[in-house]
Each structure stands twice: as C-alpha cells, then as structure tokens.
C-alpha cells in the first residue's frame, strides 16, 4: 500500500529538526550573498516586489507540493516521480522531471562551493584585523586579490566540498541535524548588528527606499525572470532538495505549517541582509550593481568601522560559511540519494563519486573569476552561464513540472491526505488552484516575455 511506504534513509527526529534542516537548506548564500547583489543589479524595489510575490504565490505552494511528493514517494526524486506517476496510471517518464532537478542541484553546488570558499577566506581577513579602518579601496583590493588567485579559490573550494561530502556521508541524524540547530539564531543576531550599524550611516532611509520603493522602469523582463528564478533558488525548490527532506519527514507533521515557517524565516534573512547592505553601499558611494562581489566589498566596511568590528566580522563570516554549508549539504543529498539507489552503492561511496565530479566542475567557476574571465559564451562567463542556466531556466522548469505533477497527476485524495485536509476544504482548493493556474501561468509569462515573444 502506497501510503505505508517507509523512508529508506531514516527519519527526522522531530518537527523542529525538520524545520531547522529545511530552513538550513533554504537560508544560505542565496539570502545574504545573492539576493543583495541581484537586487542591486536589477534596480531595487520593483525587483524585490516581484521576488516577494513569487515566494508567496509560487514558492510556498510549490514547496508544499514538493515536500508532500517526497513524503508520499519516500525515494530519491527521480524514482519518486516515477512511482507516483505509475500509481496514478501516468507515464513513468516523469522520472526525468526528477532527474532534471537532481542535475540542477548538482550543477549549483559546483559554483556554490566556490562562493562559500570566499566566505572562508574572509574569516581569516577578519580575524587578522584587515578590515579595521579600511577604506572602500582597501576592501576592493582584498576582494580582487582573493578572486584573482585561482589557487586560493581552489584551496577553499576543495575544503568546502570535502567537508560537505564528509557530513553527507555520515548520514542523516548525525550529520545534518546537529550541524544546524544553533546557526539560525546566531545568524539573525549578527544580521541585526549589521542593520543597527546601517542605521548609523545616515543613509538608512535611502537604503530602505531603494529596497522597498518599486520603480518598474528599472526592472527589465530579464530582471523579472531573475526574481522568479531566485524565489526558487532561495527556497531550495525544484532540485529535489525539499523532496528528499520530505522523504525523511514523519507522517504526523503539518506540511503547510512547515512550508510557511521556512518561507518566512528565509525571506526575513534576505530582507535583513538587504537592509544592512544598501545603506552601507550608499554611505560609501559604492555601486549597487557591483555584482557577485557586492557583500564582500561592503560588509567589511561596516565591520571595520564599528566597535569590536574584527570580532563581529569574524563571527559573521563564520556564520555565513556555516549557512552556506547547511545549504551545500542539501544540494548534495538528492544526487547522493539518487546514486545510492540507482547503482546500489554505499552512502560513503556515492558521496565520494558525486563530490569528486562536483569538485571538478567547480574549477570552471574558479577560473571564470581570473584566468578565463574574458572567455565568454553568449557574453557570459562560465560561472554566469551556469548560474543563469540553473537558477533562471532549470529551476523554473522544474517548478512548473512539480506544479503540474502535483495537481494533474497525483490524485487529490492523496495530496489532501498528506496535507491533512479535506479535499473540499477551502484552503486545499486554493492551494490546488494556485498550482493549477497561477504558478504555471506566471512562469510561462515571465519566460515568454524574456524570450521576447511579445
Ligand atoms: N537555498 C539555498 C540558498 O539560498 C541554496 C540551495 C540549497 C538551493 N539547496 C538548494 C538552491 C536547492 C536551489 C535548490 O543559499
């Protein structure tokens, strides 16, 4: 009987453990590094508004769908799609929907780990007091020296991938849960310190205006697509992460509540990061469009000018690395679960295999910041191309497939039961209708707009 399927890889020990792990997966570089720089590059307010709408109208319903598919299927994402499709008398080819997701997580991790490495490098700069009273130019120099040296980046990338592989190899309870439970509160406190500092710069209101006052002239169709892609990226959707985490979720936990808590925690961290960073950008006459280096060029200025700045900066970059780490773990888990089940390998062997290939791919990203920075395809570097392909194309496609699957393929009695609601319940119907119409339509509109169809 389908609903009695057991998890193959253990279960979360409690509801809080699941929420912590899933928030740990969601909160990471996407919130603190990526959200500020893409907001800066796409004009601020209007971009943020689209991003928030996408989180509410697509992110949360799709996250619920993904967790419930995972909990019902209890296998790696590709197999889960295949068995649930068969049960609903649909084609097994749905397998490939899961596979695309697994592949995108795999690809994302290869560059994610390189950026996490930047965070590691900054721990040492901070601890050695390099940010004390530094000017914007000094900080710029520290950043440029770091990214222009492929060996520094390779060293950190290797460490991050090895550590991630190691923790994932340890398995669920030992590895994941323990590493996560203290991160979230500490992260919030450190971000609040940065926001408090931002209030003293005299540019706080300017920062808030940039972040929250929509000016649609500044947002291109491409910008809207990036906001959409980011809503998936930041919530860790569409790669099977939430499916495998859902697969380890005990039956008695409310999926709706969990999805809401995760989304709220995730967006709060992103908005706090934005509220901390933009006032500093304006106070120092920096460019909001500085790109992927944005937080690495701005935050040290704040730390360098506050009391106990070196200590706080050190903690901050430790936390950033940690937040990245819990997300990296979640990016690796779906491919590991897939390889283990598909090739009947031990967890440790599957981890080694996936970890090595991802490590190798990461070298492309490393070189795209130095030796190969002028080597471009479609005027994008290797890193930019990989980011574009995964976040803006593969994730929205995956999200679309998940929405379609959850409402057209999976029987509604099953989803209602997993959500612990009556199929006639208003909330349940609203959820279904959103997935049925709003999310596919929105994804399609933005994509067509981007492709220049109208
Ligand atoms: N959401 C994480 C972040 O914002 C990154 C991440 C973890 C992710 N797992 C994912 C992104 C799965 C997409 C899909 O940093």
Coordinates of C-alpha atoms and ligand atoms in Angstrom, one line a residue:
X1 CA 0.0 0.0 0.0
X2 CA 1.5 3.3 -1.1
X3 CA 0.9 5.4 1.9
X4 CA 2.7 2.9 4.1
X5 CA 6.0 3.3 2.3
X6 CA 8.9 3.8 4.7
X7 CA 11.8 6.1 4.3
X8 CA 15.0 4.3 3.0
X9 CA 17.4 6.6 4.8
X10 CA 16.0 7.2 8.3
X11 CA 13.7 10.0 9.5
X12 CA 13.9 13.4 11.2
X13 CA 13.7 13.1 15.0
X14 CA 11.1 15.8 15.4
X15 CA 9.2 18.5 13.7
X16 CA 11.6 21.1 14.8
X17 CA 14.5 19.1 13.5
X18 CA 12.8 19.1 10.1
X19 CA 12.1 22.8 10.1
X20 CA 15.6 23.5 11.2
X21 CA 17.1 21.3 8.5
X22 CA 14.9 22.7 5.8
X23 CA 15.5 26.3 6.9
X24 CA 19.2 25.5 7.0
X25 CA 18.8 24.3 3.4
X26 CA 16.9 27.4 2.4
X27 CA 18.9 30.0 4.2
X28 CA 22.4 30.4 2.7
X29 CA 24.4 32.3 0.2
X30 CA 21.2 32.9 -1.7
X31 CA 19.9 35.2 1.1
X32 CA 23.0 37.0 2.1
X33 CA 25.2 37.0 -1.0
X34 CA 22.9 36.6 -4.0
X35 CA 19.7 38.4 -3.0
X36 CA 21.5 41.7 -2.3
X37 CA 23.6 41.7 -5.5
X38 CA 20.8 40.7 -7.9
X39 CA 18.6 43.3 -6.2
X40 CA 21.3 45.9 -6.7
X41 CA 21.8 44.9 -10.3
X42 CA 18.1 45.0 -11.1
X43 CA 17.1 48.3 -9.7
X44 CA 15.8 47.5 -6.2
X45 CA 12.2 47.9 -5.1
X46 CA 10.3 46.6 -8.2
X47 CA 12.6 43.5 -8.2
X48 CA 12.1 42.9 -4.5
X49 CA 8.3 43.2 -5.0
X50 CA 8.3 40.6 -7.8
X51 CA 10.5 38.3 -5.7
X52 CA 8.2 38.5 -2.7
X53 CA 5.1 37.9 -4.9
X54 CA 6.8 34.9 -6.4
X55 CA 7.7 33.5 -3.0
X56 CA 4.0 33.9 -1.9
X57 CA 2.2 32.8 -5.0
X58 CA 4.6 30.1 -6.2
X59 CA 7.3 29.4 -3.7
X60 CA 5.1 28.4 -0.8
X61 CA 2.6 26.3 -2.8
X62 CA 5.4 24.6 -4.7
X63 CA 7.3 23.9 -1.5
X64 CA 4.2 22.2 0.0
X65 CA 3.9 20.2 -3.2
X66 CA 7.5 19.2 -3.2
X67 CA 7.5 18.1 0.5
X68 CA 4.3 16.1 0.1
X69 CA 5.5 14.4 -3.0
X70 CA 8.7 13.5 -1.2
X71 CA 6.9 12.2 1.9
X72 CA 4.5 10.2 -0.2
X73 CA 7.1 8.7 -2.5
X74 CA 9.9 8.3 0.0
X75 CA 12.6 7.7 -2.7
X76 CA 15.1 9.8 -4.5
X77 CA 13.3 12.5 -6.5
X78 CA 13.6 10.7 -9.9
X79 CA 12.2 7.4 -8.6
X80 CA 9.6 9.2 -6.5
X81 CA 8.2 10.9 -9.7
X82 CA 8.3 7.6 -11.5
X83 CA 6.5 5.5 -8.9
X84 CA 3.9 8.2 -8.1
X85 CA 3.2 8.6 -11.8
X86 CA 2.7 4.9 -12.2
X87 CA 0.4 4.8 -9.3
X88 CA -1.7 7.5 -10.9
X89 CA -1.6 5.5 -14.2
X90 CA 0.6 8.0 -15.9
X91 CA 3.9 7.5 -17.8
X92 CA 7.0 6.6 -16.0
X93 CA 8.8 9.3 -18.0
X94 CA 8.1 11.7 -15.1
X95 CA 11.3 10.2 -13.9
X96 CA 13.1 12.8 -16.0
X97 CA 11.4 15.6 -14.2
X98 CA 13.1 14.4 -11.0
X99 CA 16.3 13.9 -12.8
X100 CA 16.5 17.5 -14.2
X101 CA 16.1 18.6 -10.6
X102 CA 18.8 16.4 -9.3
X103 CA 21.1 17.6 -12.1
X104 CA 20.4 21.3 -11.3
X105 CA 21.3 20.8 -7.7
X106 CA 24.5 19.1 -8.7
X107 CA 25.5 21.9 -11.0
X108 CA 24.5 24.6 -8.5
X109 CA 26.7 23.0 -5.8
X110 CA 29.8 23.3 -8.1
X111 CA 29.7 27.1 -8.0
X112 CA 28.0 27.4 -4.6
X113 CA 31.0 25.8 -3.0
X114 CA 33.4 28.3 -4.7
X115 CA 31.5 31.3 -3.2
X116 CA 31.3 29.6 0.2
X117 CA 35.1 29.5 -0.1
X118 CA 35.1 33.3 -0.4
X119 CA 33.3 33.3 3.0
X120 CA 36.0 31.1 4.4
X121 CA 38.8 33.3 3.1
X122 CA 37.1 36.3 4.7
X123 CA 37.1 34.7 8.1
X124 CA 40.8 35.0 8.1
X125 CA 41.0 38.5 6.8
X126 CA 38.5 39.5 9.6
X127 CA 40.4 37.7 12.3
X128 CA 43.7 39.3 11.3
X129 CA 42.1 42.7 11.6
X130 CA 42.4 43.6 7.9
X131 CA 39.1 45.4 7.9
X132 CA 40.0 47.8 10.7
X133 CA 39.5 51.4 9.4
X134 CA 39.9 50.2 5.9
X135 CA 38.7 52.4 3.1
X136 CA 36.4 51.2 0.2
X137 CA 39.6 50.9 -1.9
X138 CA 41.4 48.7 0.6
X139 CA 38.4 46.4 0.7
X140 CA 38.2 46.3 -3.0
X141 CA 41.8 45.3 -3.2
X142 CA 41.4 42.5 -0.7
X143 CA 38.5 41.1 -2.8
X144 CA 40.3 41.4 -6.1
X145 CA 43.5 39.8 -4.7
X146 CA 41.4 36.9 -3.5
X147 CA 39.4 36.2 -6.7
X148 CA 42.4 36.7 -9.0
X149 CA 44.3 33.9 -7.4
X150 CA 42.9 30.6 -8.6
X151 CA 45.0 28.6 -6.1
X152 CA 43.4 30.4 -3.1
X153 CA 40.0 29.7 -4.6
X154 CA 40.8 26.1 -5.3
X155 CA 42.1 25.6 -1.8
X156 CA 38.8 26.8 -0.2
X157 CA 36.6 25.1 -2.8
X158 CA 38.4 21.8 -2.1
X159 CA 37.9 22.2 1.7
X160 CA 34.2 23.1 1.3
X161 CA 33.5 20.2 -1.0
X162 CA 35.4 17.7 1.2
X163 CA 33.6 18.9 4.3
X164 CA 30.2 18.7 2.6
X165 CA 30.9 15.3 1.3
X166 CA 32.1 14.1 4.7
X167 CA 29.0 15.3 6.5
X168 CA 26.6 13.9 3.9
X169 CA 28.5 10.6 4.1
X170 CA 27.8 10.5 7.9
X171 CA 24.1 10.3 7.1
X172 CA 21.0 12.0 8.3
X173 CA 20.8 12.4 12.1
X174 CA 24.5 12.6 13.0
X175 CA 25.5 14.7 10.1
X176 CA 22.7 17.1 9.4
X177 CA 20.6 17.8 12.4
X178 CA 23.5 18.5 14.8
X179 CA 25.2 20.9 12.5
X180 CA 22.2 23.1 12.1
X181 CA 20.4 23.8 15.3
X182 CA 22.4 26.8 16.5
X183 CA 23.0 28.5 13.2
X184 CA 19.8 30.3 12.6
X185 CA 19.5 32.3 15.9
X186 CA 23.2 33.4 15.7
X187 CA 22.8 34.4 12.0
X188 CA 19.8 36.6 12.9
X189 CA 21.7 38.3 15.8
X190 CA 24.7 39.1 13.6
X191 CA 22.5 40.5 10.8
X192 CA 20.7 42.6 13.3
X193 CA 24.1 44.1 14.3
X194 CA 24.8 44.9 10.7
X195 CA 21.3 46.5 10.3
X196 CA 21.9 48.5 13.6
X197 CA 25.1 49.8 12.1
X198 CA 23.4 50.6 8.8
X199 CA 21.1 52.9 10.8
X200 CA 24.0 54.9 12.0
X201 CA 25.3 55.6 8.5
X202 CA 22.9 58.4 7.8
X203 CA 21.8 56.6 4.6
X204 CA 19.4 54.1 6.2
X205 CA 16.3 55.6 4.6
X206 CA 17.9 55.8 1.3
X207 CA 18.7 52.1 1.6
X208 CA 15.2 51.2 2.5
X209 CA 13.8 53.3 -0.3
X210 CA 16.0 51.5 -2.8
X211 CA 14.9 48.2 -1.4
X212 CA 11.2 48.7 -0.9
X213 CA 10.0 51.5 -3.2
X214 CA 9.1 49.9 -6.5
X215 CA 10.1 51.7 -9.7
X216 CA 9.1 49.5 -12.6
X217 CA 11.1 51.5 -15.1
X218 CA 14.2 50.0 -13.6
X219 CA 13.0 46.4 -14.0
X220 CA 13.5 44.6 -17.3
X221 CA 11.8 41.3 -18.3
X222 CA 15.1 39.6 -17.7
X223 CA 15.1 41.1 -14.2
X224 CA 11.7 39.7 -13.5
X225 CA 12.9 36.3 -14.7
X226 CA 15.9 36.6 -12.3
X227 CA 13.4 37.4 -9.4
X228 CA 11.4 34.4 -10.3
X229 CA 14.4 32.1 -10.5
X230 CA 15.7 33.4 -7.3
X231 CA 12.4 32.7 -5.4
X232 CA 13.1 29.0 -6.3
X233 CA 16.8 29.2 -5.6
X234 CA 16.4 30.8 -2.2
X235 CA 13.7 28.4 -1.0
X236 CA 15.7 25.4 -2.3
X237 CA 12.9 24.4 -4.6
X238 CA 12.8 22.3 -7.8
X239 CA 16.0 20.3 -7.4
X240 CA 14.5 17.6 -5.2
X241 CA 16.1 19.1 -2.0
X242 CA 12.7 19.5 -0.4
X243 CA 11.6 16.2 -1.8
X244 CA 14.4 14.2 -0.1
X245 CA 14.0 16.2 3.1
X246 CA 10.2 15.5 2.8
X247 CA 11.1 11.8 2.3
X248 CA 12.6 11.8 5.8
X249 CA 9.6 13.5 7.3
X250 CA 7.4 11.6 9.8
X251 CA 3.8 11.3 8.9
X252 CA 2.3 13.3 11.7
X253 CA 4.0 16.7 10.9
X254 CA 2.0 19.5 9.2
X255 CA 3.5 20.3 5.8
X256 CA 1.6 23.6 5.5
X257 CA 2.9 24.9 8.7
X258 CA 6.4 23.8 8.0
X259 CA 6.4 25.4 4.5
X260 CA 5.2 28.7 5.9
X261 CA 7.7 28.8 8.7
X262 CA 10.6 28.0 6.3
X263 CA 9.5 30.7 3.8
X264 CA 9.1 33.3 6.5
X265 CA 12.4 32.6 8.0
X266 CA 14.1 32.6 4.6
X267 CA 12.7 35.9 3.4
X268 CA 13.3 37.6 6.7
X269 CA 17.0 36.8 6.4
X270 CA 17.2 38.1 2.9
X271 CA 15.4 41.3 3.7
X272 CA 17.5 41.9 6.8
X273 CA 20.7 41.4 4.6
X274 CA 19.3 43.9 2.1
X275 CA 18.5 46.4 4.9
X276 CA 22.0 46.1 6.2
X277 CA 23.9 46.3 2.9
X278 CA 22.3 49.1 0.9
X279 CA 22.7 51.9 3.4
X280 CA 26.4 50.9 3.5
X281 CA 26.5 50.9 -0.3
X282 CA 25.1 54.5 -0.4
X283 CA 27.1 55.8 2.5
X284 CA 30.4 54.9 0.8
X285 CA 29.3 55.9 -2.7
X286 CA 29.6 52.3 -4.0
X287 CA 27.7 50.9 -6.9
X288 CA 24.6 48.7 -6.1
X289 CA 25.4 47.0 -9.4
X290 CA 28.8 45.7 -8.2
X291 CA 27.8 42.1 -9.0
X292 CA 28.8 38.9 -7.1
X293 CA 31.4 40.8 -5.0
X294 CA 28.8 43.2 -3.5
X295 CA 28.6 41.9 0.0
X296 CA 32.3 41.2 0.2
X297 CA 33.1 44.8 -0.8
X298 CA 30.5 46.4 1.5
X299 CA 30.1 44.5 4.8
X300 CA 33.8 44.7 5.7
X301 CA 33.5 48.5 5.6
X302 CA 30.7 48.3 8.2
X303 CA 32.7 45.9 10.4
X304 CA 35.9 48.0 10.0
X305 CA 34.1 51.0 11.4
X306 CA 32.2 49.6 14.4
X307 CA 33.3 48.8 17.9
X308 CA 34.6 45.2 18.3
X309 CA 34.4 45.1 14.5
X310 CA 37.1 42.4 14.0
X311 CA 35.4 40.1 16.4
X312 CA 31.9 40.6 14.9
X313 CA 33.3 40.3 11.4
X314 CA 35.0 37.0 12.2
X315 CA 31.8 35.7 13.7
X316 CA 29.8 36.9 10.7
X317 CA 31.9 35.2 8.1
X318 CA 32.0 32.0 10.2
X319 CA 28.2 32.1 10.2
X320 CA 28.0 32.9 6.5
X321 CA 30.2 29.9 5.8
X322 CA 28.1 27.8 8.1
X323 CA 24.8 28.9 6.5
X324 CA 26.4 28.1 3.1
X325 CA 27.5 24.7 4.4
X326 CA 24.0 23.6 5.6
X327 CA 22.7 24.6 2.1
X328 CA 25.6 22.8 0.4
X329 CA 24.7 19.6 2.3
X330 CA 21.1 19.9 1.0
X331 CA 22.4 20.4 -2.6
X332 CA 24.4 17.2 -2.4
X333 CA 21.8 15.0 -0.8
X334 CA 19.5 14.5 -3.8
X335 CA 22.3 13.3 -6.1
X336 CA 23.7 11.1 -3.4
X337 CA 20.3 9.5 -2.7
X338 CA 19.9 9.0 -6.4
X339 CA 23.3 7.4 -7.0
X340 CA 22.9 5.2 -3.9
X341 CA 19.5 3.8 -5.0
X342 CA 20.3 3.7 -8.7
X343 CA 23.7 2.0 -8.5
X344 CA 23.2 0.2 -5.2
X345 CA 26.2 2.0 -3.7
X346 CA 27.1 2.6 -0.1
X347 CA 26.4 6.2 1.1
X348 CA 30.1 6.9 1.5
X349 CA 30.9 5.7 -2.0
X350 CA 28.1 7.6 -3.6
X351 CA 29.3 10.8 -1.7
X352 CA 32.8 10.3 -3.0
X353 CA 31.7 9.9 -6.5
X354 CA 29.3 12.9 -6.6
X355 CA 31.7 15.0 -4.6
X356 CA 34.6 14.4 -7.0
X357 CA 32.7 15.3 -10.1
X358 CA 31.2 18.5 -8.5
X359 CA 34.7 19.5 -7.3
X360 CA 36.0 19.1 -10.8
X361 CA 33.2 21.2 -12.3
X362 CA 33.9 23.9 -9.7
X363 CA 37.2 24.5 -11.3
X364 CA 35.3 26.1 -14.2
X365 CA 33.8 28.6 -11.9
X366 CA 37.1 29.4 -10.2
X367 CA 38.8 30.1 -13.5
X368 CA 35.9 32.3 -14.6
X369 CA 37.0 34.9 -12.0
X370 CA 40.6 35.1 -13.1
X371 CA 42.3 33.3 -16.0
X372 CA 39.2 32.7 -18.0
X373 CA 37.3 35.8 -17.1
X374 CA 37.3 37.0 -20.7
X375 CA 36.2 33.7 -22.1
X376 CA 32.5 34.1 -22.7
X377 CA 29.6 32.3 -24.3
X378 CA 26.5 34.4 -25.0
X379 CA 28.5 37.1 -23.3
X380 CA 28.5 35.3 -20.0
X381 CA 31.4 33.7 -18.2
X382 CA 31.3 30.1 -17.2
X383 CA 30.1 31.0 -13.7
X384 CA 27.4 33.4 -15.0
X385 CA 26.3 30.8 -17.6
X386 CA 26.0 28.1 -15.0
X387 CA 24.1 30.4 -12.7
X388 CA 21.8 31.5 -15.5
X389 CA 21.1 28.1 -16.7
X390 CA 20.4 26.6 -13.3
X391 CA 18.6 29.4 -11.5
X392 CA 16.7 31.0 -14.4
X393 CA 16.0 28.1 -16.6
X394 CA 16.2 24.7 -14.9
X395 CA 14.6 25.7 -11.6
X396 CA 11.6 27.4 -13.1
X397 CA 11.2 24.5 -15.4
X398 CA 11.4 22.1 -12.5
X399 CA 8.9 24.2 -10.5
X400 CA 6.5 24.1 -13.4
X401 CA 6.8 20.3 -13.7
X402 CA 6.3 19.9 -10.0
X403 CA 3.1 22.1 -10.1
X404 CA 1.7 20.1 -13.0
X405 CA 2.5 16.8 -11.4
X406 CA 1.1 17.7 -8.0
X407 CA -2.3 18.7 -9.4
X408 CA -2.8 16.8 -12.6
X409 CA -1.0 13.5 -11.9
X410 CA -1.2 12.9 -8.2
X411 CA -4.7 12.1 -7.1
X412 CA -6.2 14.8 -4.9
X413 CA -7.2 12.3 -2.2
X414 CA -3.5 11.6 -1.8
X415 CA -2.4 15.3 -1.6
X416 CA -5.3 16.2 0.7
X417 CA -4.4 13.3 3.0
X418 CA -0.7 14.3 3.1
X419 CA -1.7 17.9 3.8
X420 CA -4.1 16.6 6.4
X421 CA -7.0 18.5 4.9
X422 CA -10.4 17.5 3.5
X423 CA -10.4 17.7 -0.4
X424 CA -13.3 20.1 -0.1
X425 CA -11.5 22.4 2.4
X426 CA -11.2 26.0 1.1
X427 CA -7.6 26.2 1.8
X428 CA -6.9 23.0 0.0
X429 CA -8.9 24.1 -3.1
X430 CA -7.0 27.4 -3.1
X431 CA -3.7 25.6 -2.9
X432 CA -4.7 23.4 -5.9
X433 CA -5.9 26.3 -7.9
X434 CA -2.8 28.2 -7.4
X435 CA -0.6 25.4 -8.5
X436 CA -3.0 24.6 -11.4
X437 CA -3.2 28.1 -12.8
X438 CA -1.2 30.8 -11.1
X439 CA 2.2 29.2 -11.0
X440 CA 2.3 27.7 -14.5
X441 CA 0.9 30.9 -15.9
X442 CA 3.3 33.2 -14.1
X443 CA 6.3 31.0 -15.0
X444 CA 5.2 31.0 -18.7
X445 CA 4.6 34.7 -18.9
X446 CA 7.9 35.7 -17.5
X447 CA 9.7 33.2 -19.7
X448 CA 7.9 34.3 -22.8
X449 CA 8.4 37.9 -22.0
X450 CA 12.1 37.2 -21.6
X451 CA 12.4 35.4 -24.9
X452 CA 10.9 38.5 -26.5
X453 CA 7.8 36.8 -27.7
X454 CA 5.7 39.9 -27.0
Ligands
LIG1 N1 18.6 28.0 -0.9 C1 20.0 28.0 -0.7 C2 20.4 29.4 -0.6 O1 19.6 30.3 -0.7 C3 20.7 27.3 -1.8 C4 20.2 25.9 -2.0 C5 20.2 24.8 -1.2 C6 19.4 25.5 -3.1 N2 19.5 23.8 -1.8 C7 19.0 24.2 -2.9 C8 19.1 26.2 -4.3 C9 18.3 23.6 -3.9 C10 18.3 25.6 -5.2 C11 17.9 24.3 -5.0 O2 21.6 29.7 -0.4

